[in-house]
């Protein structure tokens, strides 16, 4: 078995799929090329040579902790664009392969003051292996809150039935508005999926985003590139609503392995009174439930109140912090985190004493 920590993206990983968009090799390849700051150094931990498993990799980066003593960290390759994290794999890794990968991470992390990995589903096998392996490797581990996640299971239902199941009447009202809107000659909704449809719709998306309440994208090439990547793989559902031919609302959804991911939403504030965003949400919900037949719709990161109107359940995602007890900065940072969690446990959930990458950009 070969273990390598390299700066270059592994060539085999480009085609590595995943049940989760945010663990796919293509996601990390695009992220590394378009969404990293100049001071961030990409690192890829690779394992090859398993007898019963294909190669595995973790996409990582080097950083410094913000709080004194400014520990030198090896962390997951994530930021505000990321809503999940896990290994890059050509096939689902077994328990033994995950354990070997985490052991390799612990050895590589021994040269650093600490690790921070996430956002993670704590019930996933990878999370269990990660915590146990890092503890065994001499790290002091802490779970911290990353974000809340609104979602709904949709297997076996229809769009009409789904609206009836929602606790809020707002989506049903929005659907009636959509039907009235589409009866007008001036109203239109397009859902682009293929590369040939993208040029005009991406221009509309960027026009709407610039006229919305959203802050400008910190990495301008990330979203257009991601939409092209997703269209090439059949994942993209780019919805654009126009009023009198003028772009008024846009939403970027992805459909990956039976899950619909609501990634970006925006509307031109001049059209806010028309509820253009809600009408477009209705159109995309109908598409993914009745046409794509997804088993889950996921609003990704954020506990915004409006998401509760559209979804049926909420769950939490976490980050794992691991401090190297063999290095003084790691030990000091570990004590700071322990004190922080002791204080926060009195009145709330643990929040990291150092900034953890992956906090949500307003979607």
GROMACS .gro file of N, CA, C and O in nm, residues 30 34 198 202 220-232:
model
   68
   30UNK      N    1  -1.228   2.113  -0.937
   30UNK     CA    2  -1.275   2.247  -0.971
   30UNK      C    3  -1.249   2.344  -0.857
   30UNK      O    4  -1.206   2.458  -0.879
   34UNK      N    5  -1.028   2.702  -0.866
   34UNK     CA    6  -1.102   2.828  -0.874
   34UNK      C    7  -1.141   2.891  -0.741
   34UNK      O    8  -1.184   3.007  -0.739
  198UNK      N    9  -2.670   2.659  -2.166
  198UNK     CA   10  -2.611   2.733  -2.055
  198UNK      C   11  -2.575   2.878  -2.083
  198UNK      O   12  -2.591   2.963  -1.995
  202UNK      N   13  -2.673   3.134  -1.795
  202UNK     CA   14  -2.571   3.179  -1.700
  202UNK      C   15  -2.560   3.332  -1.703
  202UNK      O   16  -2.545   3.396  -1.598
  220UNK      N   17  -1.509   3.476  -0.867
  220UNK     CA   18  -1.608   3.493  -0.975
  220UNK      C   19  -1.617   3.378  -1.074
  220UNK      O   20  -1.722   3.357  -1.134
  221UNK      N   21  -1.510   3.303  -1.094
  221UNK     CA   22  -1.513   3.195  -1.192
  221UNK      C   23  -1.568   3.065  -1.136
  221UNK      O   24  -1.592   2.970  -1.211
  222UNK      N   25  -1.589   3.059  -1.004
  222UNK     CA   26  -1.631   2.933  -0.943
  222UNK      C   27  -1.770   2.889  -0.990
  222UNK      O   28  -1.788   2.774  -1.033
  223UNK      N   29  -1.869   2.976  -0.980
  223UNK     CA   30  -2.006   2.936  -1.012
  223UNK      C   31  -2.026   2.904  -1.161
  223UNK      O   32  -2.085   2.799  -1.193
  224UNK      N   33  -1.981   2.988  -1.254
  224UNK     CA   34  -1.998   2.950  -1.395
  224UNK      C   35  -1.930   2.816  -1.428
  224UNK      O   36  -1.988   2.732  -1.498
  225UNK      N   37  -1.811   2.796  -1.375
  225UNK     CA   38  -1.741   2.670  -1.399
  225UNK      C   39  -1.814   2.552  -1.338
  225UNK      O   40  -1.821   2.443  -1.399
  226UNK      N   41  -1.869   2.571  -1.218
  226UNK     CA   42  -1.943   2.462  -1.153
  226UNK      C   43  -2.069   2.428  -1.232
  226UNK      O   44  -2.104   2.310  -1.246
  227UNK      N   45  -2.137   2.527  -1.285
  227UNK     CA   46  -2.258   2.500  -1.364
  227UNK      C   47  -2.224   2.424  -1.492
  227UNK      O   48  -2.297   2.332  -1.532
  228UNK      N   49  -2.114   2.460  -1.557
  228UNK     CA   50  -2.072   2.385  -1.677
  228UNK      C   51  -2.035   2.241  -1.640
  228UNK      O   52  -2.073   2.147  -1.712
  229UNK      N   53  -1.961   2.226  -1.532
  229UNK     CA   54  -1.923   2.091  -1.487
  229UNK      C   55  -2.047   2.007  -1.460
  229UNK      O   56  -2.057   1.890  -1.502
  230UNK      N   57  -2.144   2.066  -1.388
  230UNK     CA   58  -2.265   1.993  -1.353
  230UNK      C   59  -2.349   1.959  -1.477
  230UNK      O   60  -2.409   1.851  -1.485
  231UNK      N   61  -2.355   2.050  -1.571
  231UNK     CA   62  -2.431   2.023  -1.694
  231UNK      C   63  -2.368   1.908  -1.772
  231UNK      O   64  -2.438   1.823  -1.827
  232UNK      N   65  -2.236   1.906  -1.778
  232UNK     CA   66  -2.167   1.797  -1.849
  232UNK      C   67  -2.199   1.661  -1.789
  232UNK      O   68  -2.200   1.559  -1.859
   0.00000   0.00000   0.00000
